[in-house]
Each structure stands twice: as C-alpha cells, then as structure tokens.
CSV table of C-alpha atoms in Angstrom, one decimal:
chain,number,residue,atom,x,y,z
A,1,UNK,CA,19.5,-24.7,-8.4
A,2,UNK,CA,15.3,-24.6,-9.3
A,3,UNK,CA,14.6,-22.4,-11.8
A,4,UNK,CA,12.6,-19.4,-10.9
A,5,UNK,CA,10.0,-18.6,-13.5
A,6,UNK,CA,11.5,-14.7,-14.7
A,7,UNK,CA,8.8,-14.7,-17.0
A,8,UNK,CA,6.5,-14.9,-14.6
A,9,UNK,CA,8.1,-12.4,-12.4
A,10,UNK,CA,8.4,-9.9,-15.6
A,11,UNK,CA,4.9,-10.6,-16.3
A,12,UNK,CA,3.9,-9.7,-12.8
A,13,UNK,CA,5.8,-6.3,-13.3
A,14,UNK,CA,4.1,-5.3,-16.4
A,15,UNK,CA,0.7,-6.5,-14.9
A,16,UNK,CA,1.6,-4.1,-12.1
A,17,UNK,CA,2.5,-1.1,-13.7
A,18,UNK,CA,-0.1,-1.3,-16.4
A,19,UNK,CA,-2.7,-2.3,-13.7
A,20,UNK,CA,-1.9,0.6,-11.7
A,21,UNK,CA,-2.3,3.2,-14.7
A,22,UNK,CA,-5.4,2.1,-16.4
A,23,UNK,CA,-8.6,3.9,-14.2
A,24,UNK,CA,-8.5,6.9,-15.3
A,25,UNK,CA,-9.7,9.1,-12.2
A,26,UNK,CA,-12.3,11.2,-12.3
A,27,UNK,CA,-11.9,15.3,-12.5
A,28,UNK,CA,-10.9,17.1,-8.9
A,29,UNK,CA,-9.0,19.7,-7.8
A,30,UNK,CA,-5.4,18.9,-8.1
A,31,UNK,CA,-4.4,21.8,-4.8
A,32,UNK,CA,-6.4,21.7,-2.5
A,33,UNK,CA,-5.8,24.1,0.4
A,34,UNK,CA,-2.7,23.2,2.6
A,35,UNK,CA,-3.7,22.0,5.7
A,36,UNK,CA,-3.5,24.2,8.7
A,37,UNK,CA,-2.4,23.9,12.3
A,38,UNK,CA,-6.3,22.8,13.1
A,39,UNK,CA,-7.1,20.6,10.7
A,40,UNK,CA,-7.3,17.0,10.9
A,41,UNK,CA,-5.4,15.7,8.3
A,42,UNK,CA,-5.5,12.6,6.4
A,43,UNK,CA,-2.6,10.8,4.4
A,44,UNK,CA,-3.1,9.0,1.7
A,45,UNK,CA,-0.6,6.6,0.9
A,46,UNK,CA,-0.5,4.9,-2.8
A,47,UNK,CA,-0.1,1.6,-3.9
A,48,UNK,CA,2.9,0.0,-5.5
A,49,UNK,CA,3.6,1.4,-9.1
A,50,UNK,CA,1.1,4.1,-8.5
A,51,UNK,CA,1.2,7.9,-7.8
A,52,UNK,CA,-0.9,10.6,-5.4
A,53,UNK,CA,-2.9,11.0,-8.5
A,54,UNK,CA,-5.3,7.9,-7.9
A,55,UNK,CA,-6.6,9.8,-5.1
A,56,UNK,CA,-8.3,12.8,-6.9
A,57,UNK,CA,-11.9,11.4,-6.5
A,58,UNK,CA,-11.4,10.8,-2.6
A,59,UNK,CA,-9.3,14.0,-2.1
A,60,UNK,CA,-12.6,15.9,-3.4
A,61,UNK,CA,-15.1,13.5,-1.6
A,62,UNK,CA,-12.8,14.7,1.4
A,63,UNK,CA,-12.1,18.0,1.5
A,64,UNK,CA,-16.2,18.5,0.8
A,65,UNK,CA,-16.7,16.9,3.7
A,66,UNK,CA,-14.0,19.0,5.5
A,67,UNK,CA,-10.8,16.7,6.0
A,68,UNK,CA,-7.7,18.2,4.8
A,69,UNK,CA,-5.7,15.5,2.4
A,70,UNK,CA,-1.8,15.2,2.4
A,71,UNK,CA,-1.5,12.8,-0.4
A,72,UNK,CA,2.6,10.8,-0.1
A,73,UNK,CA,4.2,9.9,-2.9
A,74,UNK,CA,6.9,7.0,-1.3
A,75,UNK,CA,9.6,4.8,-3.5
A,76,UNK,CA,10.0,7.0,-6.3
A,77,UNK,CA,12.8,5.3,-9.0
A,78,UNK,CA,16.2,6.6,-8.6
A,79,UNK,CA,19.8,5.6,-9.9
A,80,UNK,CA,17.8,3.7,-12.9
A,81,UNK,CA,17.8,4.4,-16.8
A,82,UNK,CA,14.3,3.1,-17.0
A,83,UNK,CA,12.0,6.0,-16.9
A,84,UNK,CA,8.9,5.6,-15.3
A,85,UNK,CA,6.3,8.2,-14.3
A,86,UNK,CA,5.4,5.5,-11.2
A,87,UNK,CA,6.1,5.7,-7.5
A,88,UNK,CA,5.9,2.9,-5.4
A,89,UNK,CA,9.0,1.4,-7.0
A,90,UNK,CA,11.5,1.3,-4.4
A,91,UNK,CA,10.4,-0.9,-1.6
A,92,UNK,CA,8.4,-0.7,1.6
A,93,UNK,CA,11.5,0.5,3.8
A,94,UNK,CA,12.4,3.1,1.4
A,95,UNK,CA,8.5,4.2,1.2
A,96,UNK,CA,8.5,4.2,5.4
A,97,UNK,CA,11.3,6.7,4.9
A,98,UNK,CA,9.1,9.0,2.5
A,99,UNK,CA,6.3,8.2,4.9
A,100,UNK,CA,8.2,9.7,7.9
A,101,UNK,CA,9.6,12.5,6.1
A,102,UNK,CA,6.4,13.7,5.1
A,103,UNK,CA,5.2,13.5,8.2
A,104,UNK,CA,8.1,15.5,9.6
A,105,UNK,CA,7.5,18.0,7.3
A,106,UNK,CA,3.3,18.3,8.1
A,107,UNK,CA,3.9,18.6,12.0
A,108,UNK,CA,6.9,20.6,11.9
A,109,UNK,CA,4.2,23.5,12.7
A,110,UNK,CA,1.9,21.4,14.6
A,111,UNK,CA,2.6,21.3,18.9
A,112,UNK,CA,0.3,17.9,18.3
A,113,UNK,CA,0.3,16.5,15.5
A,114,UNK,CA,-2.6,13.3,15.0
A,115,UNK,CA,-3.1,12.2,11.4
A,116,UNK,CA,-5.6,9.3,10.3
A,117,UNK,CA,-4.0,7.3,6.9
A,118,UNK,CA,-6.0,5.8,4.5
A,119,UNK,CA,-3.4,3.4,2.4
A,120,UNK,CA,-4.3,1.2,-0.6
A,121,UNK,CA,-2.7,-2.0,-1.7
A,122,UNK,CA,1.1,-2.2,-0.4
A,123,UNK,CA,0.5,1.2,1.1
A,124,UNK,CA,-0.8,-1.0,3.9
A,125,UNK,CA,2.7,-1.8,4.5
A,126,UNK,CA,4.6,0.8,4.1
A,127,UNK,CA,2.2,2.8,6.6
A,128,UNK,CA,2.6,-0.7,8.8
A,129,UNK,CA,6.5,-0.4,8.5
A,130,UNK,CA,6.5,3.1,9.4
A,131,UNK,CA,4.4,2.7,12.7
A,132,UNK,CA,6.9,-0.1,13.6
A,133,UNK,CA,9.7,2.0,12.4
A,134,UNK,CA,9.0,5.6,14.5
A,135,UNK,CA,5.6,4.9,17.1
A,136,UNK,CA,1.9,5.2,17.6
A,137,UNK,CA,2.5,9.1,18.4
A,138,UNK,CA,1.5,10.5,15.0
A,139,UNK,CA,-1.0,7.7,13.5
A,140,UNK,CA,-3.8,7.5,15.1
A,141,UNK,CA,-5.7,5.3,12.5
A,142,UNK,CA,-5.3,3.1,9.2
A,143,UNK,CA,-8.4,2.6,6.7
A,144,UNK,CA,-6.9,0.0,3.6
A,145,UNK,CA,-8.3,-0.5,0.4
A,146,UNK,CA,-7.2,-4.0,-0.3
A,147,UNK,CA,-4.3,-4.1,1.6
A,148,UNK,CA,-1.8,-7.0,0.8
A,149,UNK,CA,-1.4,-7.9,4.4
A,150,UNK,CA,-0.6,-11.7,3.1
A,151,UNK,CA,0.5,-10.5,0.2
A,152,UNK,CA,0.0,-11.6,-3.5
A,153,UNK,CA,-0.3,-15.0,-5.2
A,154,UNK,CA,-0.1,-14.3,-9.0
A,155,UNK,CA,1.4,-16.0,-11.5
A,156,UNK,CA,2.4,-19.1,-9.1
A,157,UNK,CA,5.5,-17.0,-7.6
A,158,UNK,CA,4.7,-17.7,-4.1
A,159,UNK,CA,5.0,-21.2,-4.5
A,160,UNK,CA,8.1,-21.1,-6.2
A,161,UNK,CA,9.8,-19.0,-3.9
A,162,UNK,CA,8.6,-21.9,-0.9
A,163,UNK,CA,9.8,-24.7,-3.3
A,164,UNK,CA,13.3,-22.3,-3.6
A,165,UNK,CA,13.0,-22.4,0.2
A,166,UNK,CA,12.4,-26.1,1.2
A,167,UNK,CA,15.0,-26.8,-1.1
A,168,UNK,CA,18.0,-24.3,0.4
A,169,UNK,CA,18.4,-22.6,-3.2
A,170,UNK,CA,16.5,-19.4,-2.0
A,171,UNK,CA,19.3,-17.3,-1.2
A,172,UNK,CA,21.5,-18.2,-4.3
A,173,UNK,CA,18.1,-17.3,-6.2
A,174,UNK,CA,17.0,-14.1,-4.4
A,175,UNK,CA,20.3,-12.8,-5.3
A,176,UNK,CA,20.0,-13.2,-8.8
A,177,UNK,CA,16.5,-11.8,-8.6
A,178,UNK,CA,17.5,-8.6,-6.7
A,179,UNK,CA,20.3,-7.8,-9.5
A,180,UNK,CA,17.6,-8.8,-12.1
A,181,UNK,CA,14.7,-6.5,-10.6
A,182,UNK,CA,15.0,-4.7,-8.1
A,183,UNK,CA,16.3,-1.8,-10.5
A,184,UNK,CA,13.0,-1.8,-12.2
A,185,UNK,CA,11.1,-2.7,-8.7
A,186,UNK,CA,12.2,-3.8,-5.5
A,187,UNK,CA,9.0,-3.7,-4.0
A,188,UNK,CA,7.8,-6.1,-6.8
A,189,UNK,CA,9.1,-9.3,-5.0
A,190,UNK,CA,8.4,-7.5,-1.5
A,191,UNK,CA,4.7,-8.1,-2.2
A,192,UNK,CA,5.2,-11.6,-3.4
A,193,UNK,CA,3.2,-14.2,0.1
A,194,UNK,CA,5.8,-14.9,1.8
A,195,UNK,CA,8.1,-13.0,1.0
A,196,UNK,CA,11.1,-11.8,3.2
A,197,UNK,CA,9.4,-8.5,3.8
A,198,UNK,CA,6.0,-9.9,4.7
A,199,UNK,CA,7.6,-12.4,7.0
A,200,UNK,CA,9.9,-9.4,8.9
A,201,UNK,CA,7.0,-7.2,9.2
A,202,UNK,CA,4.2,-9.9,10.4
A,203,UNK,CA,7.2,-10.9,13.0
A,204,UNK,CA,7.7,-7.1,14.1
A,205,UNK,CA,3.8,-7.7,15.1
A,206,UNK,CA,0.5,-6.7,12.3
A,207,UNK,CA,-1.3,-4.8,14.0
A,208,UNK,CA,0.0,-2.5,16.3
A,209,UNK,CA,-1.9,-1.6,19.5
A,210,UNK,CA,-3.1,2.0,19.7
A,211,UNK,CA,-4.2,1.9,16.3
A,212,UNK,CA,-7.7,1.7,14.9
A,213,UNK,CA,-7.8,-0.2,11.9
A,214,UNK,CA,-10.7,-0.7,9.1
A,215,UNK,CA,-9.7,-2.7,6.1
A,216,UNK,CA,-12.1,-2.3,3.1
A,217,UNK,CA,-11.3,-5.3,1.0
A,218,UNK,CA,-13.4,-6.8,-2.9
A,219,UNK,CA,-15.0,-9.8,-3.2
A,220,UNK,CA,-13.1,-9.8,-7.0
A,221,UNK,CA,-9.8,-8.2,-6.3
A,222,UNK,CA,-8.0,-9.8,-8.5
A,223,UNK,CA,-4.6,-9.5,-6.4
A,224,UNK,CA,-5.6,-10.1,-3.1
A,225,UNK,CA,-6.6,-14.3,-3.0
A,226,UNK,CA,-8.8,-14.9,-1.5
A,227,UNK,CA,-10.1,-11.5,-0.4
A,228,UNK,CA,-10.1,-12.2,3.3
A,229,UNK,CA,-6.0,-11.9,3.4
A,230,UNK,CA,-6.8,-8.1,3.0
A,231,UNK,CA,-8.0,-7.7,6.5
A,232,UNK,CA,-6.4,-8.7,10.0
A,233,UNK,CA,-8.1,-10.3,12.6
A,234,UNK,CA,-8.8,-7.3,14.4
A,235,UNK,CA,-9.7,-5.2,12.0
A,236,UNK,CA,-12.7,-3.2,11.4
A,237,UNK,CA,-13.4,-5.2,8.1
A,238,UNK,CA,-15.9,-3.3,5.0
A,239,UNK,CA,-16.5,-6.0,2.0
A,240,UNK,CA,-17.3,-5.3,-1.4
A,241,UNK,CA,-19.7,-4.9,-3.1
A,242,UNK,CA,-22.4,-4.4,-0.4
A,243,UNK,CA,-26.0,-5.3,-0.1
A,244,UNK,CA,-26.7,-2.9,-2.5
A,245,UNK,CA,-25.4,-5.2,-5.5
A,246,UNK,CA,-23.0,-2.6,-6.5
A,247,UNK,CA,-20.5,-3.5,-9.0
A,248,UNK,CA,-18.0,-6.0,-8.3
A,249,UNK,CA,-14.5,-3.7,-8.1
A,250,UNK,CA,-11.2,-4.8,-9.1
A,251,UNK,CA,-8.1,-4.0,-6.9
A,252,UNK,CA,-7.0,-1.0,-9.1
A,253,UNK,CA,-10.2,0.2,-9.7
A,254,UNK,CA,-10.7,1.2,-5.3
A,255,UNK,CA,-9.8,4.5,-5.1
A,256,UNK,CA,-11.9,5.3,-7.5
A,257,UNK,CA,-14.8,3.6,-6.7
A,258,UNK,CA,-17.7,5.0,-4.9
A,259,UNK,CA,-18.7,2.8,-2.8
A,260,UNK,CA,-15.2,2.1,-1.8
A,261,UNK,CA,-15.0,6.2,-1.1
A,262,UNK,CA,-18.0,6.4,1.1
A,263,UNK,CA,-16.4,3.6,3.1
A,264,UNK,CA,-13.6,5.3,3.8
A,265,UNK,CA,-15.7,8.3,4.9
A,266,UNK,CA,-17.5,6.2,7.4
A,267,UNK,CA,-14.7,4.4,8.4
A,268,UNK,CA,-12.7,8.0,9.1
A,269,UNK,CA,-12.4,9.1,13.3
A,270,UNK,CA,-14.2,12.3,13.1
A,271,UNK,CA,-16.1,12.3,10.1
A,272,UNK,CA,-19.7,12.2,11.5
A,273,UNK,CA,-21.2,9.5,9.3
C-alpha cells in the first residue's frame, strides 16, 4: 500500500484551523436587526474551520448600506472529544444540511423568499451542494471570496491521493484516513483537488443555470494555486489587489479586507453601486 504522508495531512489541519483564527476582525455590531418579510437578505456562509464571526466587518459594511445579513454557521463538531470553538468541521453535505435548514427557518414567514449568498473559501461548496441538493428557488446569486472550486494543493496531498489512485490503493487508504480524521475534520480531505467531493459535485454540474455568480479571488492566496481555480468559467470574476496597488490579501485575511468588502457590495443584485 503507498504511504500517505499523515504528517502532512495533520499539518494541513493545524494550518487550517490556526489560519482561520488569526485576523482578528474588526469591531461591529454583533445583532443586527432580524430581517423582515421585505428585506432582501443576504447569507453569508463561512469557510472551513471558521465561524459567522469573520463576517463582522462585512455585516456592518452591509446593513449601512441597507442589506439585512443572516450569517450560517454549517458543520459544527459533534460526537468528538476534541473541543473546538470552529465550525466548518463536518463536511460539505453536512454544511448543505445547516445551509437548508437555515434557510427553512428565514422563509418560513416569507410567501417569496429570494436570498443572494456571499460564501468564502469551501463555503463556495457547501452553498454549490445545497443548490444541487434543494433548487434554484431560493438562491438567486453567489459572490465567493476565494472559493476552492478546484480545491487545494498544500502540502503535496493532491498528488498523493492521484498516485493512491493510479495505483488502486485509494480506497484501502481513504478508509484509514476517514477513521484517522474525519473526527477532527471531515471536510479537511473534502477540500483536498481531487478529492471525492470535488469530483461528485463538479459531475452534479459547477455552475448551476439560474444563478448569477461573481467570484472575487487574490493574486497571493495562499490556498487557492494558482488563483484562477477560484473562479468558473462563467463567472463574474473580481481579482485582487486592483489597480489601485492595494495590499496583496491572503485567503484568511478576505472577509476582512476592504477592498475585498467593497467587491462584494458591487458584486451584490440590488445594491446600487
């Protein structure tokens, strides 16, 4: 059987869940008004090993330009003794599941219920999953902030996963790697080019009809390599920095940013800019 380089893999987890902690956002009001029956809403769905909290600078940059926000948190750890204060843990089904069930729960009031997204990072999927999983009724656009459409090459793991593959080892080896961590995070090795996940959901059809896409991806991402895999073909596609030499912004660091933020105002149906 090849050996799979764990280290690697636990390196990648660590990388992850300190990456996603380490911008400290900036100060906002953490509840803002629910969102009424005549407000456009927009979701914001978090990146893997993340929480709602990264989006405190857009919520404000939003509701001061009069969106309501309905931030998700999807793939919350359960049935594990490791305790961490991260979402995003549990896979992109399991965050389609969240994803749907808050979306139940915002148009239980509504007679029509239209909601733009804005997703960052494996987001992207899990917004991508849920439009295959339930329709085009509710969503009626997706803005990414480097979304891992192609996912992630670090640490060599998408090579040795293809190596696992051409030599008929994979499945022996993917089921050693689910018992060793998915407990920790499943949605670790989801994000992994190439991996099962990505190959189901590109084969389910990336992106749907019906939906209007911008994809807002950094020239120094760090995660998404090269850049360009952050965007589809279709897409409405916003590369950082812009003409204005900005600051270079790292994957982590795109909610936050504010050239990233006005993007996403721009990019939002509605917003007037």
């Amino acid at each position: 059987m090849t050996r799979f380089p764990w280290s690697a893999m636990v390196s990648t987890v660590a990388a992850l869940t300190l990456g996603a902690v380490a911008p400290a956002p900036a100060a906002a009001d953490p509840s803002p008004a629910p969102c009424s029956g005549a407000d456009a809403a927009v979701v914001l769905v978090h990146d893997l090993a993340s929480t709602p909290d990264v989006w405190s600078d857009l919520r404000a940059d939003l509701t001061a330009a009069g969106f309501c926000t309905v931030p998700v948190a999807w793939g919350e750890p359960a049935g594990t003794d490791v305790p961490l204060p991260l979402a995003g843990l549990r896979g992109v089904d399991a965050g389609a599941r969240d994803l749907a069930y808050a979306l139940d729960e915002l148009c239980e009031q509504r007679s029509r219920c239209t909601v733009d997204v804005v997703a960052h990072g494996a987001g992207s999927l899990v917004t991508q999953r849920y439009v295959q999983d339930h329709g085009t009724d509710r969503v009626r656009s997706l803005t990414t902030l480097g979304a891992m459409w192609h996912g992630t090459e670090i640490a060599g793991l998408a090579a040795a996963e293809q190596i696992s593959r051409d030599l008929g080892t994979y499945d022996a080896v993917l089921a050693l790697e689910k018992q060793l961590v998915d407990p920790l995070c499943a949605g670790c090795r989801e994000i992994i080019a190439g991996s099962d996940l990505l190959r189901d959901l590109h084969a389910r059809g990336v992106p749907t009809a019906g939906i209007d896409y911008t994809d807002i991806i950094s020239r120094c991402d760090g995660l998404v390599v090269p850049p360009e895999n952050g965007a589809l073909p279709t897409s409405t596609v916003v590369t950082l920095p812009g003409p204005d030499s900005s600051p270079c912004v790292h994957h982590w660091a795109l909610p936050h940013d504010g050239s990233a933020r006005a993007a996403v105002l721009t990019a939002l149906p509605g917003s007037g800019m």
